[in-house]
PDB file of C-alpha atoms in Angstrom:
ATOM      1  CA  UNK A   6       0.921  -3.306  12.262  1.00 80.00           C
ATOM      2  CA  UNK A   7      -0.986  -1.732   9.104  1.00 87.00           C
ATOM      3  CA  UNK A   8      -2.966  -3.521   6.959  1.00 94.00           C
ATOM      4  CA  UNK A   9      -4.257  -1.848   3.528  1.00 97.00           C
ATOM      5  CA  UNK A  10      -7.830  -3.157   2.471  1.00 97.00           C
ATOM      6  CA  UNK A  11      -9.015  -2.583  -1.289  1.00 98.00           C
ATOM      7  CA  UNK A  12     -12.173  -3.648  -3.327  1.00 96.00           C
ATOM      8  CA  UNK A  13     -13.023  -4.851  -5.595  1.00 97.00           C
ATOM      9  CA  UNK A  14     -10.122  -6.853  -6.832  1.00 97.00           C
ATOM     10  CA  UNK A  15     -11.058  -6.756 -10.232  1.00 97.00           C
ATOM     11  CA  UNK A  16     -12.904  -4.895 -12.236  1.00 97.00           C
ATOM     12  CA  UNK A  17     -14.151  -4.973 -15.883  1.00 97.00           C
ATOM     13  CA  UNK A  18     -16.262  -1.418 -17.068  1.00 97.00           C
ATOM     14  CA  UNK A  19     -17.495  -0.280 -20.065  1.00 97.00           C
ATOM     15  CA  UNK A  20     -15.754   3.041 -21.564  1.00 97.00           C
ATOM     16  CA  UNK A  21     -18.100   6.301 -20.023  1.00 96.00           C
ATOM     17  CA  UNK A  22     -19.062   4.251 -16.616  1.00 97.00           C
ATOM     18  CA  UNK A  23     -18.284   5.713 -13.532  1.00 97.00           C
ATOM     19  CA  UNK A  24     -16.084   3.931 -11.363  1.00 97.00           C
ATOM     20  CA  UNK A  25     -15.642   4.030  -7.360  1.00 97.00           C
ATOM     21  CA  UNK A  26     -12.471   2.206  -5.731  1.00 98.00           C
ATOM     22  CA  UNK A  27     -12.305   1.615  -2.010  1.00 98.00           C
ATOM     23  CA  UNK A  28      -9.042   1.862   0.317  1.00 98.00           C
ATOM     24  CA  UNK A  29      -9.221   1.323   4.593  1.00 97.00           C
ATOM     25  CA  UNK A  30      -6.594   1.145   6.549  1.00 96.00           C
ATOM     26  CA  UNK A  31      -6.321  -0.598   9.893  1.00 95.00           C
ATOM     27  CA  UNK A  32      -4.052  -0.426  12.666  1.00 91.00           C
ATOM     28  CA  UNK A  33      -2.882   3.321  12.483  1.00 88.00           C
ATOM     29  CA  UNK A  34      -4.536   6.754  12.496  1.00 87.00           C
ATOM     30  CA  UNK A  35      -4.096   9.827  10.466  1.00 88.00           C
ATOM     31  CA  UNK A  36      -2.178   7.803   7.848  1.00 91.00           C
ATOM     32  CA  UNK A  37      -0.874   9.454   4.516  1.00 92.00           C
ATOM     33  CA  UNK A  38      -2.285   7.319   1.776  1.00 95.00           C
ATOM     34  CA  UNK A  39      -1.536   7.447  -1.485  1.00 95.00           C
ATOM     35  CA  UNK A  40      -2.903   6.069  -4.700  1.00 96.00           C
ATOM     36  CA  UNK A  41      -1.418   5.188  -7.963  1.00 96.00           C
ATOM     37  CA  UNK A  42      -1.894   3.523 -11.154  1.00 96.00           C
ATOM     38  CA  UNK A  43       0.356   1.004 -12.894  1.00 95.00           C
ATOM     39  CA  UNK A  44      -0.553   0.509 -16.239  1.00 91.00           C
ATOM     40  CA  UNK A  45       0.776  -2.393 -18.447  1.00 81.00           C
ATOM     41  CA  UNK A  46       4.508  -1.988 -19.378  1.00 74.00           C
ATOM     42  CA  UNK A  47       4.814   1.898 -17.288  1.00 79.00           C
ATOM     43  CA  UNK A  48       5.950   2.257 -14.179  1.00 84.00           C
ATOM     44  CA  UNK A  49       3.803   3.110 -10.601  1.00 91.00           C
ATOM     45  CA  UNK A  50       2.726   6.822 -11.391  1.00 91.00           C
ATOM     46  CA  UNK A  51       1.306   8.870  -8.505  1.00 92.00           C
ATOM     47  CA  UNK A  52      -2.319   9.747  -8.727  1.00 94.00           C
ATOM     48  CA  UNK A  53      -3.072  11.085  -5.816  1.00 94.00           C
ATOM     49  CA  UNK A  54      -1.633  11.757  -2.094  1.00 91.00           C
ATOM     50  CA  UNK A  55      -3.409  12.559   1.402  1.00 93.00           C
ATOM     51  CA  UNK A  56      -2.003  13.554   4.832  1.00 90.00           C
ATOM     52  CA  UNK A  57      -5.968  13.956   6.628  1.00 91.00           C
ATOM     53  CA  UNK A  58      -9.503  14.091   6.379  1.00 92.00           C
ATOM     54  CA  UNK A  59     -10.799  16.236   2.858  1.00 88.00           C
ATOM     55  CA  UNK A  60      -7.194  17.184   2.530  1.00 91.00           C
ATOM     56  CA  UNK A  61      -6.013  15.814  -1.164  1.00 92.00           C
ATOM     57  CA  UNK A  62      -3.723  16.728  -3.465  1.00 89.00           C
ATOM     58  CA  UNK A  63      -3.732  15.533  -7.400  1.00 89.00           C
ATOM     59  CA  UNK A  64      -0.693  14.860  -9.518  1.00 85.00           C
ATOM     60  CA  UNK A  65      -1.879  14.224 -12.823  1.00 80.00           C
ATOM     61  CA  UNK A  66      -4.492  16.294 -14.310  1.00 64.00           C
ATOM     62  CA  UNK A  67      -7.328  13.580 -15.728  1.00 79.00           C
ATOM     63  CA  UNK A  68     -10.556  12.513 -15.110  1.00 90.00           C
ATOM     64  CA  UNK A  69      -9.985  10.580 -11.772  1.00 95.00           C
ATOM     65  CA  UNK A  70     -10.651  12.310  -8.423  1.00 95.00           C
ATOM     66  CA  UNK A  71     -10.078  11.590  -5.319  1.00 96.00           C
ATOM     67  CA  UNK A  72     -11.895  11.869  -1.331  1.00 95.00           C
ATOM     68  CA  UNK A  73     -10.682  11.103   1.983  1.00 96.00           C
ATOM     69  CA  UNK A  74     -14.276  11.517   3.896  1.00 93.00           C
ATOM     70  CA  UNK A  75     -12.514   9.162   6.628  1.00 93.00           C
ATOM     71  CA  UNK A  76      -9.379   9.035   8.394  1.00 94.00           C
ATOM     72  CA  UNK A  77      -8.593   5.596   7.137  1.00 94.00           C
ATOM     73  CA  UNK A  78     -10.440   5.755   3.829  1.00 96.00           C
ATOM     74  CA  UNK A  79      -9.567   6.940   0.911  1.00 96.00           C
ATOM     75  CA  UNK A  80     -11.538   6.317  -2.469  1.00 97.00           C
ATOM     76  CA  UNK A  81     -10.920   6.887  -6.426  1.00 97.00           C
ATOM     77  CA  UNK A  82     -13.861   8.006  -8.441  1.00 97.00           C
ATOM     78  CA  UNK A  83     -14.468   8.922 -12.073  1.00 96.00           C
ATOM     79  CA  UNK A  84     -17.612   9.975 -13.453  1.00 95.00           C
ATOM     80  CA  UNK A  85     -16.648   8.677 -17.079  1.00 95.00           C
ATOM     81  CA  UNK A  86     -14.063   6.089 -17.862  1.00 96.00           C
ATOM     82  CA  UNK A  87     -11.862   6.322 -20.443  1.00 95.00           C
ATOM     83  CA  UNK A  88     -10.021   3.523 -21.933  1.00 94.00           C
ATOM     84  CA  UNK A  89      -6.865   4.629 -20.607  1.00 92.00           C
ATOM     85  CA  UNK A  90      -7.953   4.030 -17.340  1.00 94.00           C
ATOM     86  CA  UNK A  91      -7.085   0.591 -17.412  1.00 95.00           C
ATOM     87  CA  UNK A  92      -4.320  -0.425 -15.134  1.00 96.00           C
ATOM     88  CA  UNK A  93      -3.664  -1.979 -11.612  1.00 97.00           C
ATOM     89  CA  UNK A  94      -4.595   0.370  -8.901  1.00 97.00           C
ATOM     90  CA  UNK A  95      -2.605   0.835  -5.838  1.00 98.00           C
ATOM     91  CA  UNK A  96      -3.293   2.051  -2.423  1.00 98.00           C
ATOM     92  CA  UNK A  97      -0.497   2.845   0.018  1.00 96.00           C
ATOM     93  CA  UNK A  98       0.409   4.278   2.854  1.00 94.00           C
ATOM     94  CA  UNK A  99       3.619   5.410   4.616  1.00 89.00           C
ATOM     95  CA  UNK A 100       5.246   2.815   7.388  1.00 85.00           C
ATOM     96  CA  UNK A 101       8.306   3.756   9.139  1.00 81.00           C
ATOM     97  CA  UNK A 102      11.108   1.353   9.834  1.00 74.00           C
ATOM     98  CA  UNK A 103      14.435   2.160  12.132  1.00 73.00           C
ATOM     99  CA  UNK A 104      13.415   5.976  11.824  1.00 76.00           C
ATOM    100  CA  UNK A 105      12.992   5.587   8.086  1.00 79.00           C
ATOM    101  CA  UNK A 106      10.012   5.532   5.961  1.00 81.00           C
ATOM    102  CA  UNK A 107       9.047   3.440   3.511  1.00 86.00           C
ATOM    103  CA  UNK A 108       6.349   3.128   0.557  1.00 90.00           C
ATOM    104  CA  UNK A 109       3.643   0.398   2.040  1.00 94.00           C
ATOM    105  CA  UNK A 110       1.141  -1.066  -0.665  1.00 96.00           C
ATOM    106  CA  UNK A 111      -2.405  -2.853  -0.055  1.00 97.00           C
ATOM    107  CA  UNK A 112      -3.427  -5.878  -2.280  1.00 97.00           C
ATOM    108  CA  UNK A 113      -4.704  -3.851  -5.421  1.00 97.00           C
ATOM    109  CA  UNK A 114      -7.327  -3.487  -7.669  1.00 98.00           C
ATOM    110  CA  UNK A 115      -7.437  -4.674 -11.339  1.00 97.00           C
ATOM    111  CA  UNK A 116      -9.052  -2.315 -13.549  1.00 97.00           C
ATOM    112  CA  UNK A 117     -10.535  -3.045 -17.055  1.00 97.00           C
ATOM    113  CA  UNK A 118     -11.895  -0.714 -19.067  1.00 96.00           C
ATOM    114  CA  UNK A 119     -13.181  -2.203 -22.224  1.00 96.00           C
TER     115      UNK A 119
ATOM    116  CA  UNK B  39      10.137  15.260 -13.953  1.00 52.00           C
ATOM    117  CA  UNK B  40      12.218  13.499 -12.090  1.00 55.00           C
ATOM    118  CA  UNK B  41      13.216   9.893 -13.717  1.00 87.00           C
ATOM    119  CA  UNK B  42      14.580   6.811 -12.591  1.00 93.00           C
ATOM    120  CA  UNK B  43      15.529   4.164 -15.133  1.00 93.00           C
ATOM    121  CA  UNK B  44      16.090   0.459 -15.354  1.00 94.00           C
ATOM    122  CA  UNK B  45      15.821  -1.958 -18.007  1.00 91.00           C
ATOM    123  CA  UNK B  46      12.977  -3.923 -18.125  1.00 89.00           C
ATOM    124  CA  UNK B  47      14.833  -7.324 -18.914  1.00 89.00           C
ATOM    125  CA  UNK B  48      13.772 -10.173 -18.931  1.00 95.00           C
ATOM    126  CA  UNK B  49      17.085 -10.580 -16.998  1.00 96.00           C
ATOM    127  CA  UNK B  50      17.674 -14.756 -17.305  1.00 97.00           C
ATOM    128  CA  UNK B  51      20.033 -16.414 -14.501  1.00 97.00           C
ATOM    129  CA  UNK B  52      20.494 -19.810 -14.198  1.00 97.00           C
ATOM    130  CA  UNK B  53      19.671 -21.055 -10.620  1.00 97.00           C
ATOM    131  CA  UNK B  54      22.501 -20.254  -7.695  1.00 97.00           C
ATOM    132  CA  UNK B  55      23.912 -17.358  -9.888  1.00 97.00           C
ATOM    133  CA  UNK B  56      24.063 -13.840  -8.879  1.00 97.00           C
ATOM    134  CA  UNK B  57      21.835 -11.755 -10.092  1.00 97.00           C
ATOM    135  CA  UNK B  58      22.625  -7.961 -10.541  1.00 97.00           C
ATOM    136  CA  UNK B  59      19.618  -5.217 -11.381  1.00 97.00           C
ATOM    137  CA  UNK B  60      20.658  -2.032 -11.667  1.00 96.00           C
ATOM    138  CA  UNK B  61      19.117   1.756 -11.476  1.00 96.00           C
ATOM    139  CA  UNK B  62      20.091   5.320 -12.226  1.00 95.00           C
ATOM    140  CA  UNK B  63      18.446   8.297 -11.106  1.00 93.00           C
ATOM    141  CA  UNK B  64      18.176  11.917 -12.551  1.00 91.00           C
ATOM    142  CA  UNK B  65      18.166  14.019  -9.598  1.00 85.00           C
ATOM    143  CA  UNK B  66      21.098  14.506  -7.651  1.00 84.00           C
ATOM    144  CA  UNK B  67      19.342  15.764  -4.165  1.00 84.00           C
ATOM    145  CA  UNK B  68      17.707  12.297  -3.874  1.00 85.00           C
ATOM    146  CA  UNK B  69      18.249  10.684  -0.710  1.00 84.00           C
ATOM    147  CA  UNK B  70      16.230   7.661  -0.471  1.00 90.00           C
ATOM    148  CA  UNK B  71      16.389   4.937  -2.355  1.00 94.00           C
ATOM    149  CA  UNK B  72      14.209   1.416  -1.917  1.00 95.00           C
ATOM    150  CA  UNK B  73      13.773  -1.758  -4.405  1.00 96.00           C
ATOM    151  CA  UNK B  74      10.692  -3.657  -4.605  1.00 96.00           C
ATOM    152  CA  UNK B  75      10.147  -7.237  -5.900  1.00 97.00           C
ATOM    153  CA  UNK B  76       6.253  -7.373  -7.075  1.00 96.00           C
ATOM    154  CA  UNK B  77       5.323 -10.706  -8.499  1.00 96.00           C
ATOM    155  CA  UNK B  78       2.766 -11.147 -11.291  1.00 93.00           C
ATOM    156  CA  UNK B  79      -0.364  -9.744 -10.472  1.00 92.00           C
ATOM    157  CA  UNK B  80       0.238  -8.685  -6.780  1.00 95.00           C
ATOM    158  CA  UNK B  81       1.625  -4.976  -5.706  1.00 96.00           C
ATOM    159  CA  UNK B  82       5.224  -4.366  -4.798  1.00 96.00           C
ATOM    160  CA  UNK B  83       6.875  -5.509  -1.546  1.00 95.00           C
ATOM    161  CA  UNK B  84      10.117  -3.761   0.253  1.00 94.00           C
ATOM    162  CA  UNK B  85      13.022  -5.365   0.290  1.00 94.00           C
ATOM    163  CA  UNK B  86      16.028  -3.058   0.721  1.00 92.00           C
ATOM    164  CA  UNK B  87      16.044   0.158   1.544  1.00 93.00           C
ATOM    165  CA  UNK B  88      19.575   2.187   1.300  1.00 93.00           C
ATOM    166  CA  UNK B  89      20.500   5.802   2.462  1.00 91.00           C
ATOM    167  CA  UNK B  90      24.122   5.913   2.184  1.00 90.00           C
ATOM    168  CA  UNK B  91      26.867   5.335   0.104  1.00 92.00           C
ATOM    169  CA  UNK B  92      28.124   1.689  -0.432  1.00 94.00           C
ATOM    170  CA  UNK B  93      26.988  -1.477   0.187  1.00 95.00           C
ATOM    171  CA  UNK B  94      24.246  -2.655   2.431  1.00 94.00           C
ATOM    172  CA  UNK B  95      23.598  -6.727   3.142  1.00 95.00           C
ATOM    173  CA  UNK B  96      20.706  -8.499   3.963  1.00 93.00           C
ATOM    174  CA  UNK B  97      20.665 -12.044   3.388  1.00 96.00           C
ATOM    175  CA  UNK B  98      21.292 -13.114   0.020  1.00 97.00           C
ATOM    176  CA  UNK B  99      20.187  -9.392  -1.051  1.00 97.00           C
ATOM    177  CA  UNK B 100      22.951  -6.715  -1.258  1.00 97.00           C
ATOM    178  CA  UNK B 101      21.981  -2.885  -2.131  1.00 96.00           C
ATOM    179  CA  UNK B 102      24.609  -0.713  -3.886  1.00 97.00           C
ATOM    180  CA  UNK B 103      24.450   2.797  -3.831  1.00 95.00           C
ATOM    181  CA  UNK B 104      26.635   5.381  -5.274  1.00 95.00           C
ATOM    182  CA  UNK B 105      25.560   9.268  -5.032  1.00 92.00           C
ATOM    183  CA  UNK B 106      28.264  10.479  -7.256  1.00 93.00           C
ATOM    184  CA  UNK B 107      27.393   8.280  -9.995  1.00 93.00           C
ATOM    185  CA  UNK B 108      23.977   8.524  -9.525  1.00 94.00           C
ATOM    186  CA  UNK B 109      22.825   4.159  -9.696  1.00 94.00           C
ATOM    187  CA  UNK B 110      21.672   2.088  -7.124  1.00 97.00           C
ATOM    188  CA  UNK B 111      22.296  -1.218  -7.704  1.00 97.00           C
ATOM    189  CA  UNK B 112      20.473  -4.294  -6.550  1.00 98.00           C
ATOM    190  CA  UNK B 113      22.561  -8.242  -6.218  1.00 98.00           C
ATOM    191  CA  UNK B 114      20.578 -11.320  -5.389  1.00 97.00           C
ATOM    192  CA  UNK B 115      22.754 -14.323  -4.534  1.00 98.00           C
ATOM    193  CA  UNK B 116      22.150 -17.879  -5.061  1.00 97.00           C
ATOM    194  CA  UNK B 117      19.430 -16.866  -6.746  1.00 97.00           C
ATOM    195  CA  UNK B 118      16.337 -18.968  -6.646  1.00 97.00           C
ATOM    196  CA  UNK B 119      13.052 -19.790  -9.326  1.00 96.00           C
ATOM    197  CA  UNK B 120      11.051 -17.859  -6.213  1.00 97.00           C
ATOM    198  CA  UNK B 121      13.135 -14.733  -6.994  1.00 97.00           C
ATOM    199  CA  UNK B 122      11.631 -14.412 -10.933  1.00 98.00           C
ATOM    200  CA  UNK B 123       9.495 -11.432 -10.188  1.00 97.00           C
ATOM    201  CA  UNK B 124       9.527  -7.608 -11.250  1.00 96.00           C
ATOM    202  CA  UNK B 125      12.262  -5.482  -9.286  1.00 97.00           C
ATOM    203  CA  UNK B 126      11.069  -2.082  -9.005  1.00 96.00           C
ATOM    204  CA  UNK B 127      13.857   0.922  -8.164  1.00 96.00           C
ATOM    205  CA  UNK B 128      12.753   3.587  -6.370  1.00 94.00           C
ATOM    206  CA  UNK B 129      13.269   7.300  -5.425  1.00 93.00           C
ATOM    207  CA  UNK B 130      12.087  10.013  -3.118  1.00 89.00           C
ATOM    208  CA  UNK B 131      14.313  12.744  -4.976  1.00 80.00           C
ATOM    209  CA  UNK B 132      14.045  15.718  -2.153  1.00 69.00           C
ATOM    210  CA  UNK B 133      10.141  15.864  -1.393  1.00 68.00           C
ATOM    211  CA  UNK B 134       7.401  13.467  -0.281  1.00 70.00           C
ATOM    212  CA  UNK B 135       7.027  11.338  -3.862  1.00 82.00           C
ATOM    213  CA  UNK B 136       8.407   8.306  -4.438  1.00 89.00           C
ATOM    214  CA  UNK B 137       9.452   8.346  -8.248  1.00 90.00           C
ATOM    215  CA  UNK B 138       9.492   4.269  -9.501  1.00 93.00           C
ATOM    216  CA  UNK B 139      11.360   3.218 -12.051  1.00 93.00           C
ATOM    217  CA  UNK B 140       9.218   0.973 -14.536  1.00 92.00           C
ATOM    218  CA  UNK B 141      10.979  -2.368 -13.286  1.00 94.00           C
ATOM    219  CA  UNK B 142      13.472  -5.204 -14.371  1.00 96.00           C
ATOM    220  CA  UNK B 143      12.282  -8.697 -15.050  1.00 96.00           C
ATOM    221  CA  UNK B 144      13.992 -11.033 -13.751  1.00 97.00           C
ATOM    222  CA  UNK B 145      13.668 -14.713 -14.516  1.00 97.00           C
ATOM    223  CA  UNK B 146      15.721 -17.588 -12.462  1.00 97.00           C
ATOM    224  CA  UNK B 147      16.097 -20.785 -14.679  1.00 96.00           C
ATOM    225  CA  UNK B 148      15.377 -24.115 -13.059  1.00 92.00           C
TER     226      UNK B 148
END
């Protein structure tokens, strides 16, 4: 079965630091892996999506970015955090039950950006 | 953008009641929907998925799901102090996203 690795865990940064957040996946190949952001009191909103190696595709226009430079790893990068950045960082992947997919998430990482 | 709504609670039960958490959904070509229970400070888990119209049991969760009206519907029975989480609604509305909704809080009273 898949398991979704992240680090760190937590995170505290000053505002204008770059930041680097790291996702691996075991146990499948060629996974499409996803990351999003939850930030306190909004909903999970989709940052970024995968289906293969260099192959991403960005749904909110910001200063995050994205790389897939492995099949099974996926990182988030900014070269200047904002304060808005803050938020709980998800990594996911898609894992398919009785013919149906579902939305799979890894542990997290808590993000501070003070 | 498509939207799914719930209200973010807190939702208080007393212990062995029946919980209900409900969901609507703006677009009408959505044919997917999940709930997720994510506890404080740890990322969602699945658990229910429903694709068709009506009811769908599993254990002392029950999905509801009516197209027409456009909610999805989520009952916990007997419902326990574990069960006080976050209950996340979501959507895949016709393409590869999942659209969340921003989650009911639900509290189960010793």
């Amino acid at each position: 079965s898949q398991t979704i690795h992240q680090w760190p865990a937590t995170l505290v940064q000053p505002v204008g630091s770059p930041l680097s957040l790291e996702c691996t996946v075991e146990g499948t190949s060629n996974p499409n892996l996803y990351w999003y952001r939850q930030a306190a009191g909004r909903g999970l909103q989709l940052l970024f999506y995968s289906v293969g190696i260099g192959q991403i595709s960005s749904e909110v226009p910001q200063n995050l970015s994205a790389s897939r430079p492995q099949d099974r790893q996926f990182i988030l990068s900014s070269k200047k955090l904002l304060l808005s950045d803050s938020g709980f960082y998800l990594c996911a992947t898609k894992r398919w039950s009785q013919g149906k997919e579902t939305q799979y998430f890894g542990p997290g990482t808590r993000l501070l950006v003070l | 953008q498509k939207e799914v709504e719930q209200n973010s609670g807190p939702l208080s039960v007393p212990e062995g009641a029946i919980a209900s958490l409900n969901c609507t959904y703006s677009d009408r070509v959505s044919q997917s929907f999940f709930w997720y229970r994510q506890y404080s400070g740890k990322s969602p888990e699945l658990i229910m998925s429903i694709y068709s119209n009506g009811d769908k049991e599993d254990g002392r969760f029950t999905a509801q799901l009516n197209k027409a009206s456009q909610y999805v519907s989520l009952l916990i029975r007997d419902s326990q102090p574990s069960d006080s989480a976050t209950y996340l609604c979501a959507v895949i509305p016709g393409t590869y996203k999942y659209i969340f909704g921003t989650g009911t809080r639900l509290k189960v009273l010793a």
